[in-house]
């Protein structure tokens, strides 16, 4: 099952069965991180169904999450709803239309659910989460996107303190669990259980701790992600790099006829020849996503039933 199937196969049938459903999408939640959260969720919810799906490529928010909410692959979004698709080289936020894409998917499937949609992107918003209970209870389908785990991942690259707190996978899981135990998200989950609201917990992609820098040469329009690149005239020598010369073959958009994509595999990441040694050292042992690995691509989708 791909991320494009999640709503059609896992979520919509739950709403059609008469349940109030709350979709909790925690951005960049690896499967092992979900497992540590499950130990807390089990106090309030039974696991009704625990499944895995495969994220699309690139395993980056712009592609994977838009695909999930739209039920379409990226090139199909660009073709059908160009007003809702931003190219990789566009400045600013590239997931501005997730609610609209979900509404389009529901309309295509002939579903007229009352929808509540919210994105929590900062600590200030987190403090108000329990205030959303009324809107959730008045809706058939509620969706909340929570970016805190992704924020930890990116902050770990920039901040020495976070690097120390999340030095390896075990520490990363521990930090995620500590946040969850002290967040108002958990308070909201307790209230949802008390009000017999089903939860579907999932994410858009995972991440992997990178170690080996691979040299890549691209033009000035090449994107900045460390695990995938798209552009013209991408040059590299490593045989471990996976190249897609025809993006349309995997339903990815192209800026022009010579656009290609490359993806890092294993624990590799991309670095340019300029200041290569500095960037190879700076990004080594950080958590990144966008490429090909089980940690990035194998994603949980879990249906939770309140305990009576």
Coordinates of C-alpha atoms in Angstrom, one line a residue:
X1 CA 0.0 0.0 0.0
X2 CA 1.3 3.4 -0.9
X3 CA 0.7 6.7 0.9
X4 CA -1.8 7.7 -1.8
X5 CA -4.1 4.8 -0.6
X6 CA -4.2 5.7 3.1
X7 CA -7.5 7.7 3.2
X8 CA -9.3 5.6 0.7
X9 CA -8.4 2.2 2.2
X10 CA -7.8 2.9 5.9
X11 CA -9.7 6.1 7.0
X12 CA -12.8 6.6 4.9
X13 CA -14.2 3.2 5.6
X14 CA -14.0 4.0 9.4
X15 CA -16.0 7.2 8.9
X16 CA -18.6 5.4 6.7
X17 CA -19.1 2.8 9.5
X18 CA -20.4 5.6 11.7
X19 CA -17.3 6.4 13.7
X20 CA -15.9 9.8 14.5
X21 CA -12.4 9.6 13.3
X22 CA -9.4 11.7 14.3
X23 CA -6.4 11.3 12.0
X24 CA -3.2 12.2 13.8
X25 CA -0.3 12.7 11.4
X26 CA 3.0 13.2 13.2
X27 CA 5.4 14.4 10.6
X28 CA 8.7 12.4 10.2
X29 CA 7.6 9.7 12.7
X30 CA 9.8 6.6 12.2
X31 CA 8.3 3.2 12.9
X32 CA 10.5 2.7 15.9
X33 CA 9.4 6.0 17.3
X34 CA 5.8 5.0 16.9
X35 CA 6.5 1.8 18.9
X36 CA 7.7 3.8 22.0
X37 CA 4.6 6.1 21.7
X38 CA 2.4 2.9 21.5
X39 CA 3.4 2.0 25.1
X40 CA 1.6 5.2 26.2
X41 CA -1.3 5.0 23.9
X42 CA -2.1 1.5 25.1
X43 CA -3.3 3.1 28.4
X44 CA -6.2 4.7 26.6
X45 CA -6.7 2.8 23.3
X46 CA -6.8 -0.7 22.0
X47 CA -4.8 -1.3 18.7
X48 CA -7.6 -2.4 16.3
X49 CA -5.3 -2.5 13.3
X50 CA -1.6 -2.0 12.9
X51 CA -0.3 -1.9 9.4
X52 CA 2.6 -0.6 7.3
X53 CA 2.7 1.3 4.1
X54 CA 5.4 2.5 1.7
X55 CA 6.0 6.2 1.3
X56 CA 6.5 7.5 -2.2
X57 CA 9.8 9.0 -3.4
X58 CA 11.1 11.5 -2.6
X59 CA 10.5 10.7 1.1
X60 CA 10.1 14.5 1.7
X61 CA 7.1 16.3 3.1
X62 CA 6.3 18.3 -0.1
X63 CA 5.9 15.0 -2.1
X64 CA 4.8 12.4 0.5
X65 CA 2.3 14.4 2.4
X66 CA 0.7 16.1 -0.5
X67 CA 0.3 12.7 -2.1
X68 CA -1.3 11.3 1.0
X69 CA -3.9 14.0 1.3
X70 CA -4.7 14.2 -2.4
X71 CA -4.7 10.5 -3.0
X72 CA -2.6 11.3 -6.1
X73 CA 1.0 11.1 -7.2
X74 CA 2.9 14.4 -7.4
X75 CA 2.8 14.7 -11.2
X76 CA -1.0 14.0 -11.1
X77 CA -1.4 16.8 -8.5
X78 CA 0.5 19.2 -10.8
X79 CA -1.6 18.2 -13.8
X80 CA -5.0 18.3 -12.1
X81 CA -4.5 21.0 -9.5
X82 CA -1.6 23.2 -10.6
X83 CA -2.7 25.9 -8.2
X84 CA -2.0 23.6 -5.3
X85 CA 1.5 22.5 -6.4
X86 CA 4.7 24.4 -5.8
X87 CA 7.9 23.3 -7.5
X88 CA 10.9 22.3 -5.5
X89 CA 12.7 25.6 -6.3
X90 CA 9.9 27.8 -5.2
X91 CA 10.6 29.8 -2.1
X92 CA 8.5 29.4 1.0
X93 CA 6.2 26.7 2.3
X94 CA 5.3 23.9 -0.2
X95 CA 2.5 22.3 1.7
X96 CA 0.1 25.2 1.9
X97 CA -2.9 23.4 0.4
X98 CA -3.2 20.1 2.3
X99 CA -6.7 20.7 3.4
X100 CA -7.8 21.7 -0.1
X101 CA -6.2 18.5 -1.6
X102 CA -8.0 16.4 1.0
X103 CA -11.3 18.0 0.1
X104 CA -10.6 17.3 -3.5
X105 CA -9.9 13.7 -2.8
X106 CA -13.1 13.4 -0.7
X107 CA -15.1 15.0 -3.5
X108 CA -13.7 12.7 -6.2
X109 CA -14.7 9.7 -4.0
X110 CA -18.2 11.2 -3.5
X111 CA -17.9 11.7 0.3
X112 CA -19.6 14.6 2.0
X113 CA -18.0 14.4 5.4
X114 CA -17.9 17.3 7.8
X115 CA -14.2 17.9 7.9
X116 CA -12.0 19.6 10.6
X117 CA -8.4 20.2 9.6
X118 CA -5.6 21.8 11.7
X119 CA -1.8 22.0 11.5
X120 CA 0.2 22.4 14.7
X121 CA 3.6 23.8 13.8
X122 CA 4.9 25.4 17.0
X123 CA 4.9 25.2 20.8
X124 CA 2.4 28.0 21.2
X125 CA -0.1 26.1 19.1
X126 CA 0.5 22.9 21.1
X127 CA -0.6 24.6 24.3
X128 CA -4.1 25.2 22.7
X129 CA -4.7 21.7 21.4
X130 CA -7.4 20.7 23.9
X131 CA -9.4 23.7 22.7
X132 CA -10.0 21.8 19.5
X133 CA -12.0 19.1 21.2
X134 CA -15.4 20.8 20.4
X135 CA -14.6 21.1 16.7
X136 CA -13.5 17.5 16.5
X137 CA -16.6 16.2 18.2
X138 CA -18.8 18.2 15.8
X139 CA -17.0 16.7 12.7
X140 CA -17.1 13.3 11.0
X141 CA -13.5 13.4 10.1
X142 CA -10.8 15.4 11.8
X143 CA -7.2 15.7 10.7
X144 CA -4.3 17.2 12.7
X145 CA -0.8 17.5 11.4
X146 CA 1.8 17.8 14.1
X147 CA 5.3 18.9 13.1
X148 CA 7.2 18.6 16.5
X149 CA 9.2 15.4 15.7
X150 CA 10.3 16.8 12.3
X151 CA 11.3 20.0 14.2
X152 CA 13.5 17.9 16.5
X153 CA 15.1 16.2 13.5
X154 CA 16.0 19.5 11.8
X155 CA 17.0 21.2 15.0
X156 CA 19.4 18.4 15.6
X157 CA 21.3 19.4 12.6
X158 CA 21.6 23.0 13.7
X159 CA 21.8 22.9 17.5
X160 CA 24.6 21.3 19.6
X161 CA 22.2 20.9 22.5
X162 CA 19.7 18.8 20.5
X163 CA 22.6 16.8 19.0
X164 CA 23.6 15.8 22.5
X165 CA 20.0 15.0 23.5
X166 CA 19.3 12.9 20.4
X167 CA 22.8 11.5 19.7
X168 CA 21.6 8.2 18.3
X169 CA 18.5 6.3 17.5
X170 CA 17.9 5.2 21.1
X171 CA 18.3 8.8 22.4
X172 CA 16.1 10.1 19.5
X173 CA 13.3 7.7 20.6
X174 CA 13.7 8.7 24.2
X175 CA 13.4 12.4 23.3
X176 CA 10.3 11.8 21.3
X177 CA 8.7 9.9 24.1
X178 CA 9.6 12.6 26.6
X179 CA 8.0 15.2 24.4
X180 CA 4.9 13.1 24.0
X181 CA 4.4 12.4 27.7
X182 CA 4.5 16.1 28.5
X183 CA 2.6 17.5 25.5
X184 CA -1.0 18.7 25.4
X185 CA -1.4 16.3 22.5
X186 CA -1.5 13.5 25.1
X187 CA -4.1 15.5 27.0
X188 CA -6.2 15.7 23.8
X189 CA -5.8 12.0 23.2
X190 CA -7.2 11.2 26.7
X191 CA -10.2 13.4 26.0
X192 CA -10.8 11.8 22.6
X193 CA -10.8 8.4 24.3
X194 CA -13.3 9.6 26.8
X195 CA -15.6 10.8 24.0
X196 CA -15.3 7.5 22.0
X197 CA -13.4 9.0 19.0
X198 CA -11.3 6.6 17.0
X199 CA -7.8 7.6 16.1
X200 CA -5.8 6.7 13.0
X201 CA -2.1 7.5 13.7
X202 CA 0.3 7.8 10.8
X203 CA 3.0 9.9 9.2
X204 CA 4.3 10.9 5.8
X205 CA 7.9 9.6 5.9
X206 CA 10.6 8.6 8.3
X207 CA 14.3 9.5 8.5
X208 CA 17.7 7.9 8.7
X209 CA 20.9 8.8 10.4
X210 CA 23.4 9.6 7.7
X211 CA 27.1 8.9 7.7
X212 CA 28.8 8.9 4.2
X213 CA 29.0 12.0 2.0
X214 CA 28.7 11.5 -1.8
X215 CA 29.9 14.2 -4.1
X216 CA 27.3 15.5 -6.5
X217 CA 27.7 18.4 -9.1
X218 CA 24.6 20.3 -10.2
X219 CA 23.7 23.7 -11.5
X220 CA 22.4 26.6 -9.4
X221 CA 18.8 25.4 -9.7
X222 CA 19.5 22.1 -8.1
X223 CA 17.5 21.7 -4.8
X224 CA 19.2 21.6 -1.4
X225 CA 17.9 18.3 0.1
X226 CA 20.6 16.0 1.3
X227 CA 19.0 12.7 0.3
X228 CA 17.6 13.6 -3.1
X229 CA 18.4 16.0 -5.9
X230 CA 16.6 17.1 -9.0
X231 CA 17.9 19.2 -11.8
X232 CA 19.7 19.2 -15.1
X233 CA 23.2 17.8 -15.6
X234 CA 23.6 16.1 -12.3
X235 CA 27.0 14.5 -12.1
X236 CA 28.1 11.8 -9.7
X237 CA 30.4 8.8 -9.5
X238 CA 29.0 6.6 -6.7
X239 CA 27.3 3.4 -7.9
X240 CA 25.0 3.4 -4.8
X241 CA 23.1 6.5 -6.1
X242 CA 19.7 5.6 -7.6
X243 CA 18.9 7.8 -10.7
X244 CA 15.6 8.4 -12.4
X245 CA 16.2 10.0 -15.8
X246 CA 12.5 9.9 -16.7
X247 CA 10.6 11.4 -13.8
X248 CA 7.2 10.7 -15.4
X249 CA 7.9 7.0 -15.1
X250 CA 7.5 7.3 -11.3
X251 CA 4.9 10.1 -11.5
X252 CA 7.2 13.0 -10.5
X253 CA 7.0 16.5 -12.0
X254 CA 9.7 17.8 -14.3
X255 CA 10.8 21.4 -14.6
X256 CA 12.0 20.7 -18.1
X257 CA 12.7 17.9 -20.5
X258 CA 16.2 17.3 -19.1
X259 CA 15.2 17.1 -15.4
X260 CA 16.4 14.0 -13.6
X261 CA 16.2 12.9 -10.0
X262 CA 18.8 11.1 -7.9
X263 CA 18.3 9.4 -4.5
X264 CA 20.7 8.5 -1.8
X265 CA 20.6 5.0 -0.5
X266 CA 22.1 3.3 2.6
X267 CA 23.4 6.0 5.0
X268 CA 24.7 8.3 2.2
X269 CA 24.0 12.0 1.8
X270 CA 24.9 14.4 -0.9
X271 CA 27.5 17.2 -0.7
X272 CA 28.9 19.5 -3.3
X273 CA 32.6 19.7 -4.1
X274 CA 32.8 23.3 -2.8
X275 CA 33.7 23.1 0.9
X276 CA 33.1 19.3 0.7
X277 CA 35.0 18.4 3.8
X278 CA 33.2 21.0 5.9
X279 CA 29.7 19.9 4.9
X280 CA 30.6 16.2 5.0
X281 CA 31.6 16.6 8.6
X282 CA 28.8 19.1 9.5
X283 CA 25.9 16.8 8.3
X284 CA 27.5 13.4 9.3
X285 CA 25.5 11.7 12.1
X286 CA 22.3 13.8 11.5
X287 CA 18.9 12.5 10.7
X288 CA 17.8 13.2 7.1
X289 CA 15.0 12.1 4.8
X290 CA 14.1 12.2 1.1
X291 CA 16.0 9.1 -0.1
X292 CA 15.7 5.4 -0.1
X293 CA 15.9 3.4 3.1
X294 CA 13.5 1.3 5.2
X295 CA 13.7 3.9 7.9
X296 CA 12.4 6.6 5.5
X297 CA 9.9 4.5 3.5
X298 CA 8.3 1.9 5.8
X299 CA 5.6 3.9 7.6
X300 CA 3.0 2.9 10.3
X301 CA -0.7 3.4 9.9
X302 CA -2.5 2.4 13.1
X303 CA -6.2 2.4 13.9
X304 CA -6.9 2.9 17.6
X305 CA -10.2 2.1 19.4
X306 CA -10.9 3.8 22.7
X307 CA -10.9 1.5 25.8
X308 CA -14.3 1.2 27.3

